[in-house]
Amino acid sequence: MLDEVERWLERRSWSVADRSLDRILAVKHATTVSVVLPALNEEATVGDIVSVIRRELMSDAVPLVDELVVIDSGSTDRTAEVAAAAGARVVARDAILPRIPAVPGKGEVLWRSLFVTHGDVVCFVDADLRDFSADFVSGIVGPLLTDPGVDFVKAMYDRPLGDAPGQGGRVTELVARPLLNLHWPQLAGFVQPLGGEYAARRSLLERLPFPVGYGVELGLLVDALHTVGLDALAQVDVGVRKHRHQDGQALGRMAAAIYRTAQLRLSRGHLVRPRLTQFERDETGEGRRFVPRTYDVDTEERPPTADVAEYAHRRVA
Ligand SMILES: O=c1ccn([C@@H]2O[C@H](COP(=O)(O)OP(=O)(O)O[C@H]3O[C@H](CO)[C@@H](O)[C@H](O)[C@H]3O)[C@@H](O)[C@H]2O)c(=O)[nH]1
Ligand SMILES: O=C(O)[C@H](O)COP(=O)(O)O
C-alpha cells in the first residue's frame, strides 16, 4: 500500500460512532441533504428503508434529511406504490428530462436524480437493503457537514453472502479491488469501493460524468479522485450490509460494465474536465508579471460512424 494511502486511512477513515447525531445537526445550519434511492423492482425492501429514514432522520427532533426521493427505474412491481405509501417522493425515470430518452441502468437513474433533487449534499442508498439502519445515511452525510475539506464519502461494512460472514461483495473482490489496486493505487484504501451507499456534495457530483450502468460507482470514485484529490474522499464504517444477491451471470455482466468503465478511463487518461493554462506577460501592469489564462480543452468524441444509422444509409446509396 502507498504511504499516502496509509496516511489517508488514518485521516479519512471513520466509524459512525465518531460523530453523534447531535454534533452533526449542530453544524448543519442551512446545508440541505437529499437522499436518493434508485429502485428497480424493490417492493420487498424499499418501504422499510423509506420508513426508517423518515422516522429517524426526518423528524422535528432530528431534521437531518430534507428530501427523500425514490427514482423508479422502470419497475414492473409495486415499488412506486410501496415507496409512496411509506412517505417518499417517487419520480419515474422517464419523467425526468424527457428530451433525452432514458436508457436502462442504475447510473442512468442516479444521474437523472440530480435533475429532480435540490440538496447541497446528495446521499445515494440502494433500495434492496435488508435490516436497514439509519446509520447508513447519518454515517456518510456526517463528515460532509463537519469537515469542509471532505467532498465524497463512501460507506464501508461487513458483507455476508447469505449466512456466510465476510463472503459477500464478489465483484468487489474479484474485479474492482484488483483493478483499483493495479491502476489507481491511491484508491486501494477503500473497503467497499462498489457499495451503493455514498454521499457527496452536489458541487462535485454535477461535475462528474455518470456511466449509465453498474460502472457508475467505479467511475465516480476514480473521477472524484482526479477532480478533488484523495484527501477530499473519505469512508465511514456503518456496520453490516445485507442485500439481495444477484446470480453469477448477472454479476458477470456487472463485472464487464465495471471493467469497461475502467478501460475508458485508462485510455483517455486521468483528466475528467481537462483544462489548459497558458501564460501571458502583462505588459500594462506594474512588474510585467506572467498572468495565467485557463481554457477548456475539447475532448468530446463522436461514436464510430458505423454505429450511426445515417452512415449505413450512405454506404447503401
Ligand atoms: O437498472 C437498474 C439497476 C439497479 N437499480 C437499483 O440500484 C440498486 C443497486 O442495484 P443491485 O442490482 O442491487 O446491485 P448489486 O448487485 O447490489 O451491486 C453492487 O455493485 C454495483 C456496481 O458497483 C452497485 O451499483 C450497487 O450499488 C452495489 O450494491 C438497487 O436499489 C436497484 O434496484 C436501478 O435502479 N436500476
Ligand atoms: O459489490 C459486489 O461485489 C456485488 O454487489 C456482489 O455482491 P454479493 O457477492 O454480496 O452479491
mmCIF file of N, CA, C and O in Angstrom, residues 60-135:
data_model
loop_
_atom_site.group_PDB
_atom_site.id
_atom_site.type_symbol
_atom_site.label_atom_id
_atom_site.label_comp_id
_atom_site.label_asym_id
_atom_site.label_seq_id
_atom_site.Cartn_x
_atom_site.Cartn_y
_atom_site.Cartn_z
ATOM 1 N N ASP A 60 -38.997 16.249 13.603
ATOM 2 C CA ASP A 60 -38.696 17.583 14.159
ATOM 3 C C ASP A 60 -37.472 17.508 15.056
ATOM 4 O O ASP A 60 -36.666 18.432 15.114
ATOM 5 N N ALA A 61 -37.319 16.380 15.759
ATOM 6 C CA ALA A 61 -36.193 16.239 16.690
ATOM 7 C C ALA A 61 -34.877 16.014 15.946
ATOM 8 O O ALA A 61 -33.821 16.447 16.402
ATOM 9 N N VAL A 62 -34.954 15.322 14.817
ATOM 10 C CA VAL A 62 -33.723 15.006 14.057
ATOM 11 C C VAL A 62 -33.936 15.373 12.576
ATOM 12 O O VAL A 62 -34.166 14.510 11.728
ATOM 13 N N PRO A 63 -33.845 16.658 12.263
ATOM 14 C CA PRO A 63 -34.109 17.068 10.870
ATOM 15 C C PRO A 63 -32.847 17.014 10.009
ATOM 16 O O PRO A 63 -32.421 18.029 9.461
ATOM 17 N N LEU A 64 -32.272 15.811 9.888
ATOM 18 C CA LEU A 64 -31.018 15.708 9.128
ATOM 19 C C LEU A 64 -31.285 15.676 7.621
ATOM 20 O O LEU A 64 -30.569 16.285 6.834
ATOM 21 N N VAL A 65 -32.313 14.921 7.230
ATOM 22 C CA VAL A 65 -32.603 14.754 5.799
ATOM 23 C C VAL A 65 -33.748 15.682 5.412
ATOM 24 O O VAL A 65 -34.794 15.698 6.058
ATOM 25 N N ASP A 66 -33.536 16.450 4.336
ATOM 26 C CA ASP A 66 -34.555 17.415 3.919
ATOM 27 C C ASP A 66 -35.458 16.866 2.829
ATOM 28 O O ASP A 66 -36.572 17.349 2.650
ATOM 29 N N GLU A 67 -34.956 15.871 2.120
ATOM 30 C CA GLU A 67 -35.690 15.403 0.943
ATOM 31 C C GLU A 67 -35.371 13.928 0.730
ATOM 32 O O GLU A 67 -34.201 13.537 0.785
ATOM 33 N N LEU A 68 -36.390 13.129 0.477
ATOM 34 C CA LEU A 68 -36.200 11.684 0.281
ATOM 35 C C LEU A 68 -36.925 11.285 -1.007
ATOM 36 O O LEU A 68 -38.149 11.373 -1.083
ATOM 37 N N VAL A 69 -36.150 10.865 -1.989
ATOM 38 C CA VAL A 69 -36.720 10.624 -3.314
ATOM 39 C C VAL A 69 -36.361 9.214 -3.783
ATOM 40 O O VAL A 69 -35.194 8.817 -3.740
ATOM 41 N N VAL A 70 -37.360 8.493 -4.223
ATOM 42 C CA VAL A 70 -37.129 7.200 -4.869
ATOM 43 C C VAL A 70 -37.241 7.428 -6.373
ATOM 44 O O VAL A 70 -38.240 7.967 -6.853
ATOM 45 N N ILE A 71 -36.186 7.059 -7.095
ATOM 46 C CA ILE A 71 -36.265 7.153 -8.554
ATOM 47 C C ILE A 71 -36.596 5.755 -9.069
ATOM 48 O O ILE A 71 -35.802 4.812 -8.929
ATOM 49 N N ASP A 72 -37.790 5.638 -9.631
ATOM 50 C CA ASP A 72 -38.239 4.346 -10.124
ATOM 51 C C ASP A 72 -37.642 4.102 -11.501
ATOM 52 O O ASP A 72 -37.903 4.828 -12.450
ATOM 53 N N SER A 73 -36.846 3.045 -11.571
ATOM 54 C CA SER A 73 -36.041 2.765 -12.762
ATOM 55 C C SER A 73 -36.797 1.893 -13.775
ATOM 56 O O SER A 73 -36.185 1.120 -14.496
ATOM 57 N N GLY A 74 -38.149 2.022 -13.795
ATOM 58 C CA GLY A 74 -38.935 1.219 -14.734
ATOM 59 C C GLY A 74 -39.461 -0.059 -14.112
ATOM 60 O O GLY A 74 -39.624 -1.077 -14.799
ATOM 61 N N SER A 75 -39.757 -0.008 -12.812
ATOM 62 C CA SER A 75 -40.231 -1.217 -12.111
ATOM 63 C C SER A 75 -41.543 -1.726 -12.691
ATOM 64 O O SER A 75 -42.395 -0.928 -13.114
ATOM 65 N N THR A 76 -41.701 -3.047 -12.643
ATOM 66 C CA THR A 76 -42.977 -3.634 -13.060
ATOM 67 C C THR A 76 -43.738 -4.172 -11.850
ATOM 68 O O THR A 76 -44.816 -4.731 -11.980
ATOM 69 N N ASP A 77 -43.151 -4.030 -10.659
ATOM 70 C CA ASP A 77 -43.852 -4.466 -9.441
ATOM 71 C C ASP A 77 -44.421 -3.231 -8.726
ATOM 72 O O ASP A 77 -44.582 -2.170 -9.332
ATOM 73 N N ARG A 78 -44.709 -3.326 -7.442
ATOM 74 C CA ARG A 78 -45.375 -2.238 -6.732
ATOM 75 C C ARG A 78 -44.375 -1.295 -6.027
ATOM 76 O O ARG A 78 -44.720 -0.627 -5.055
ATOM 77 N N THR A 79 -43.157 -1.229 -6.521
ATOM 78 C CA THR A 79 -42.134 -0.375 -5.909
ATOM 79 C C THR A 79 -42.647 1.054 -5.688
ATOM 80 O O THR A 79 -42.514 1.612 -4.581
ATOM 81 N N ALA A 80 -43.222 1.648 -6.724
ATOM 82 C CA ALA A 80 -43.633 3.058 -6.632
ATOM 83 C C ALA A 80 -44.716 3.232 -5.568
ATOM 84 O O ALA A 80 -44.631 4.148 -4.731
ATOM 85 N N GLU A 81 -45.709 2.346 -5.558
ATOM 86 C CA GLU A 81 -46.800 2.463 -4.574
ATOM 87 C C GLU A 81 -46.276 2.281 -3.158
ATOM 88 O O GLU A 81 -46.620 3.027 -2.246
ATOM 89 N N VAL A 82 -45.438 1.261 -2.970
ATOM 90 C CA VAL A 82 -44.928 0.971 -1.630
ATOM 91 C C VAL A 82 -44.078 2.135 -1.128
ATOM 92 O O VAL A 82 -44.194 2.571 0.026
ATOM 93 N N ALA A 83 -43.229 2.663 -1.990
ATOM 94 C CA ALA A 83 -42.349 3.764 -1.576
ATOM 95 C C ALA A 83 -43.170 5.013 -1.249
ATOM 96 O O ALA A 83 -42.904 5.701 -0.250
ATOM 97 N N ALA A 84 -44.172 5.298 -2.058
ATOM 98 C CA ALA A 84 -45.002 6.487 -1.812
ATOM 99 C C ALA A 84 -45.788 6.314 -0.513
ATOM 100 O O ALA A 84 -45.890 7.255 0.292
ATOM 101 N N ALA A 85 -46.319 5.107 -0.280
ATOM 102 C CA ALA A 85 -47.099 4.872 0.941
ATOM 103 C C ALA A 85 -46.228 5.037 2.182
ATOM 104 O O ALA A 85 -46.699 5.459 3.244
ATOM 105 N N ALA A 86 -44.950 4.735 2.053
ATOM 106 C CA ALA A 86 -44.039 4.861 3.209
ATOM 107 C C ALA A 86 -43.581 6.307 3.405
ATOM 108 O O ALA A 86 -42.923 6.620 4.395
ATOM 109 N N GLY A 87 -43.874 7.165 2.424
ATOM 110 C CA GLY A 87 -43.587 8.588 2.631
ATOM 111 C C GLY A 87 -42.507 9.177 1.754
ATOM 112 O O GLY A 87 -42.034 10.295 2.007
ATOM 113 N N ALA A 88 -42.102 8.466 0.696
ATOM 114 C CA ALA A 88 -41.093 9.026 -0.215
ATOM 115 C C ALA A 88 -41.769 9.788 -1.352
ATOM 116 O O ALA A 88 -42.910 9.495 -1.710
ATOM 117 N N ARG A 89 -41.063 10.732 -1.910
ATOM 118 C CA ARG A 89 -41.478 11.279 -3.203
ATOM 119 C C ARG A 89 -40.962 10.290 -4.238
ATOM 120 O O ARG A 89 -39.788 9.897 -4.204
ATOM 121 N N VAL A 90 -41.828 9.875 -5.135
ATOM 122 C CA VAL A 90 -41.425 8.895 -6.148
ATOM 123 C C VAL A 90 -41.438 9.575 -7.509
ATOM 124 O O VAL A 90 -42.432 10.200 -7.890
ATOM 125 N N VAL A 91 -40.324 9.464 -8.207
ATOM 126 C CA VAL A 91 -40.244 10.060 -9.536
ATOM 127 C C VAL A 91 -39.889 8.961 -10.522
ATOM 128 O O VAL A 91 -38.936 8.199 -10.305
ATOM 129 N N ALA A 92 -40.664 8.879 -11.592
ATOM 130 C CA ALA A 92 -40.381 7.859 -12.610
ATOM 131 C C ALA A 92 -39.216 8.333 -13.469
ATOM 132 O O ALA A 92 -39.155 9.497 -13.877
ATOM 133 N N ARG A 93 -38.309 7.408 -13.728
ATOM 134 C CA ARG A 93 -37.119 7.729 -14.532
ATOM 135 C C ARG A 93 -37.482 8.463 -15.833
ATOM 136 O O ARG A 93 -36.859 9.462 -16.195
ATOM 137 N N ASP A 94 -38.536 7.969 -16.507
ATOM 138 C CA ASP A 94 -38.860 8.528 -17.819
ATOM 139 C C ASP A 94 -39.498 9.907 -17.742
ATOM 140 O O ASP A 94 -39.612 10.591 -18.767
ATOM 141 N N ALA A 95 -39.893 10.318 -16.540
ATOM 142 C CA ALA A 95 -40.494 11.655 -16.408
ATOM 143 C C ALA A 95 -39.420 12.736 -16.265
ATOM 144 O O ALA A 95 -39.714 13.923 -16.316
ATOM 145 N N ILE A 96 -38.182 12.319 -16.092
ATOM 146 C CA ILE A 96 -37.091 13.272 -15.895
ATOM 147 C C ILE A 96 -36.393 13.514 -17.234
ATOM 148 O O ILE A 96 -36.005 12.564 -17.904
ATOM 149 N N LEU A 97 -36.263 14.764 -17.597
ATOM 150 C CA LEU A 97 -35.530 15.127 -18.814
ATOM 151 C C LEU A 97 -36.028 14.346 -20.044
ATOM 152 O O LEU A 97 -35.249 13.640 -20.707
ATOM 153 N N PRO A 98 -37.328 14.445 -20.358
ATOM 154 C CA PRO A 98 -37.866 13.627 -21.456
ATOM 155 C C PRO A 98 -37.214 13.904 -22.810
ATOM 156 O O PRO A 98 -37.260 13.046 -23.699
ATOM 157 N N ARG A 99 -36.574 15.060 -22.960
ATOM 158 C CA ARG A 99 -35.888 15.358 -24.236
ATOM 159 C C ARG A 99 -34.827 14.300 -24.558
ATOM 160 O O ARG A 99 -34.574 13.982 -25.709
ATOM 161 N N ILE A 100 -34.194 13.764 -23.505
ATOM 162 C CA ILE A 100 -33.175 12.734 -23.716
ATOM 163 C C ILE A 100 -33.757 11.404 -23.240
ATOM 164 O O ILE A 100 -33.897 11.186 -22.032
ATOM 165 N N PRO A 101 -34.137 10.528 -24.149
ATOM 166 C CA PRO A 101 -34.768 9.271 -23.731
ATOM 167 C C PRO A 101 -33.869 8.482 -22.784
ATOM 168 O O PRO A 101 -32.661 8.391 -22.995
ATOM 169 N N ALA A 102 -34.472 7.927 -21.744
ATOM 170 C CA ALA A 102 -33.697 7.196 -20.734
ATOM 171 C C ALA A 102 -33.217 5.864 -21.293
ATOM 172 O O ALA A 102 -33.884 5.248 -22.121
ATOM 173 N N VAL A 103 -32.068 5.432 -20.808
ATOM 174 C CA VAL A 103 -31.574 4.091 -21.135
ATOM 175 C C VAL A 103 -31.593 3.274 -19.845
ATOM 176 O O VAL A 103 -31.584 3.834 -18.743
ATOM 177 N N PRO A 104 -31.626 1.939 -19.939
ATOM 178 C CA PRO A 104 -31.650 1.130 -18.716
ATOM 179 C C PRO A 104 -30.359 1.284 -17.934
ATOM 180 O O PRO A 104 -29.301 1.571 -18.501
ATOM 181 N N GLY A 105 -30.443 1.087 -16.623
ATOM 182 C CA GLY A 105 -29.219 1.067 -15.826
ATOM 183 C C GLY A 105 -29.317 1.898 -14.574
ATOM 184 O O GLY A 105 -30.086 2.854 -14.488
ATOM 185 N N LYS A 106 -28.496 1.518 -13.599
ATOM 186 C CA LYS A 106 -28.508 2.213 -12.317
ATOM 187 C C LYS A 106 -27.881 3.613 -12.419
ATOM 188 O O LYS A 106 -28.392 4.579 -11.862
ATOM 189 N N GLY A 107 -26.765 3.711 -13.136
ATOM 190 C CA GLY A 107 -26.101 5.013 -13.255
ATOM 191 C C GLY A 107 -27.016 6.046 -13.900
ATOM 192 O O GLY A 107 -27.006 7.221 -13.540
ATOM 193 N N GLU A 108 -27.810 5.578 -14.851
ATOM 194 C CA GLU A 108 -28.743 6.482 -15.531
ATOM 195 C C GLU A 108 -29.703 7.135 -14.527
ATOM 196 O O GLU A 108 -29.936 8.342 -14.569
ATOM 197 N N VAL A 109 -30.230 6.344 -13.594
ATOM 198 C CA VAL A 109 -31.201 6.944 -12.662
ATOM 199 C C VAL A 109 -30.494 7.810 -11.613
ATOM 200 O O VAL A 109 -31.052 8.807 -11.164
ATOM 201 N N LEU A 110 -29.269 7.450 -11.231
ATOM 202 C CA LEU A 110 -28.543 8.335 -10.306
ATOM 203 C C LEU A 110 -28.301 9.687 -10.979
ATOM 204 O O LEU A 110 -28.468 10.747 -10.371
ATOM 205 N N TRP A 111 -27.881 9.653 -12.243
ATOM 206 C CA TRP A 111 -27.626 10.892 -12.998
ATOM 207 C C TRP A 111 -28.912 11.724 -13.100
ATOM 208 O O TRP A 111 -28.923 12.913 -12.802
ATOM 209 N N ARG A 112 -30.024 11.052 -13.457
ATOM 210 C CA ARG A 112 -31.290 11.780 -13.580
ATOM 211 C C ARG A 112 -31.752 12.344 -12.235
ATOM 212 O O ARG A 112 -32.430 13.363 -12.176
ATOM 213 N N SER A 113 -31.383 11.669 -11.155
ATOM 214 C CA SER A 113 -31.840 12.140 -9.838
ATOM 215 C C SER A 113 -31.334 13.551 -9.546
ATOM 216 O O SER A 113 -31.979 14.310 -8.832
ATOM 217 N N LEU A 114 -30.187 13.899 -10.123
ATOM 218 C CA LEU A 114 -29.647 15.244 -9.850
ATOM 219 C C LEU A 114 -30.547 16.333 -10.445
ATOM 220 O O LEU A 114 -30.505 17.477 -9.998
ATOM 221 N N PHE A 115 -31.364 15.970 -11.437
ATOM 222 C CA PHE A 115 -32.252 16.961 -12.061
ATOM 223 C C PHE A 115 -33.509 17.211 -11.231
ATOM 224 O O PHE A 115 -34.214 18.185 -11.469
ATOM 225 N N VAL A 116 -33.830 16.319 -10.297
ATOM 226 C CA VAL A 116 -35.097 16.465 -9.564
ATOM 227 C C VAL A 116 -34.897 16.572 -8.050
ATOM 228 O O VAL A 116 -35.857 16.478 -7.291
ATOM 229 N N THR A 117 -33.661 16.734 -7.619
ATOM 230 C CA THR A 117 -33.395 16.940 -6.192
ATOM 231 C C THR A 117 -32.678 18.273 -6.015
ATOM 232 O O THR A 117 -32.148 18.835 -6.988
ATOM 233 N N HIS A 118 -32.658 18.737 -4.765
ATOM 234 C CA HIS A 118 -32.134 20.091 -4.544
ATOM 235 C C HIS A 118 -31.061 20.188 -3.475
ATOM 236 O O HIS A 118 -30.465 21.248 -3.296
ATOM 237 N N GLY A 119 -30.807 19.107 -2.747
ATOM 238 C CA GLY A 119 -29.892 19.184 -1.609
ATOM 239 C C GLY A 119 -28.473 19.592 -2.006
ATOM 240 O O GLY A 119 -27.992 19.262 -3.092
ATOM 241 N N ASP A 120 -27.809 20.302 -1.085
ATOM 242 C CA ASP A 120 -26.380 20.618 -1.279
ATOM 243 C C ASP A 120 -25.560 19.338 -1.174
ATOM 244 O O ASP A 120 -24.487 19.224 -1.758
ATOM 245 N N VAL A 121 -26.068 18.414 -0.360
ATOM 246 C CA VAL A 121 -25.440 17.099 -0.202
ATOM 247 C C VAL A 121 -26.430 16.067 -0.745
ATOM 248 O O VAL A 121 -27.621 16.116 -0.432
ATOM 249 N N VAL A 122 -25.925 15.163 -1.567
ATOM 250 C CA VAL A 122 -26.785 14.108 -2.115
ATOM 251 C C VAL A 122 -26.247 12.765 -1.623
ATOM 252 O O VAL A 122 -25.051 12.497 -1.731
ATOM 253 N N CYS A 123 -27.151 11.962 -1.090
ATOM 254 C CA CYS A 123 -26.765 10.686 -0.483
ATOM 255 C C CYS A 123 -27.507 9.565 -1.214
ATOM 256 O O CYS A 123 -28.743 9.542 -1.222
ATOM 257 N N PHE A 124 -26.767 8.673 -1.839
ATOM 258 C CA PHE A 124 -27.380 7.553 -2.556
ATOM 259 C C PHE A 124 -27.421 6.315 -1.656
ATOM 260 O O PHE A 124 -26.433 6.005 -0.965
ATOM 261 N N VAL A 125 -28.548 5.631 -1.689
ATOM 262 C CA VAL A 125 -28.702 4.407 -0.888
ATOM 263 C C VAL A 125 -29.417 3.370 -1.750
ATOM 264 O O VAL A 125 -30.465 3.678 -2.335
ATOM 265 N N ASP A 126 -28.873 2.166 -1.853
ATOM 266 C CA ASP A 126 -29.556 1.122 -2.617
ATOM 267 C C ASP A 126 -30.892 0.790 -1.966
ATOM 268 O O ASP A 126 -31.031 0.840 -0.732
ATOM 269 N N ALA A 127 -31.854 0.387 -2.806
ATOM 270 C CA ALA A 127 -33.204 0.127 -2.311
ATOM 271 C C ALA A 127 -33.441 -1.350 -2.024
ATOM 272 O O ALA A 127 -34.558 -1.748 -1.692
ATOM 273 N N ASP A 128 -32.387 -2.179 -2.121
ATOM 274 C CA ASP A 128 -32.581 -3.618 -1.870
ATOM 275 C C ASP A 128 -31.970 -4.043 -0.529
ATOM 276 O O ASP A 128 -31.784 -5.238 -0.284
ATOM 277 N N LEU A 129 -31.646 -3.077 0.338
ATOM 278 C CA LEU A 129 -31.003 -3.432 1.609
ATOM 279 C C LEU A 129 -32.002 -4.026 2.586
ATOM 280 O O LEU A 129 -33.151 -3.587 2.664
ATOM 281 N N ARG A 130 -31.535 -5.022 3.352
ATOM 282 C CA ARG A 130 -32.366 -5.631 4.401
ATOM 283 C C ARG A 130 -31.835 -5.190 5.757
ATOM 284 O O ARG A 130 -30.658 -4.878 5.898
ATOM 285 N N ASP A 131 -32.682 -5.238 6.769
ATOM 286 C CA ASP A 131 -32.307 -4.845 8.144
ATOM 287 C C ASP A 131 -31.625 -3.479 8.118
ATOM 288 O O ASP A 131 -30.558 -3.272 8.706
ATOM 289 N N PHE A 132 -32.253 -2.546 7.426
ATOM 290 C CA PHE A 132 -31.631 -1.238 7.169
ATOM 291 C C PHE A 132 -31.545 -0.410 8.446
ATOM 292 O O PHE A 132 -32.478 -0.367 9.244
ATOM 293 N N SER A 133 -30.395 0.269 8.587
ATOM 294 C CA SER A 133 -30.215 1.161 9.739
ATOM 295 C C SER A 133 -29.993 2.589 9.243
ATOM 296 O O SER A 133 -29.308 2.811 8.226
ATOM 297 N N ALA A 134 -30.528 3.564 10.000
ATOM 298 C CA ALA A 134 -30.351 4.981 9.633
ATOM 299 C C ALA A 134 -28.880 5.391 9.686
ATOM 300 O O ALA A 134 -28.498 6.414 9.111
ATOM 301 N N ASP A 135 -28.044 4.592 10.360
ATOM 302 C CA ASP A 135 -26.597 4.873 10.383
ATOM 303 C C ASP A 135 -26.006 4.930 8.978
ATOM 304 O O ASP A 135 -25.002 5.602 8.746
#
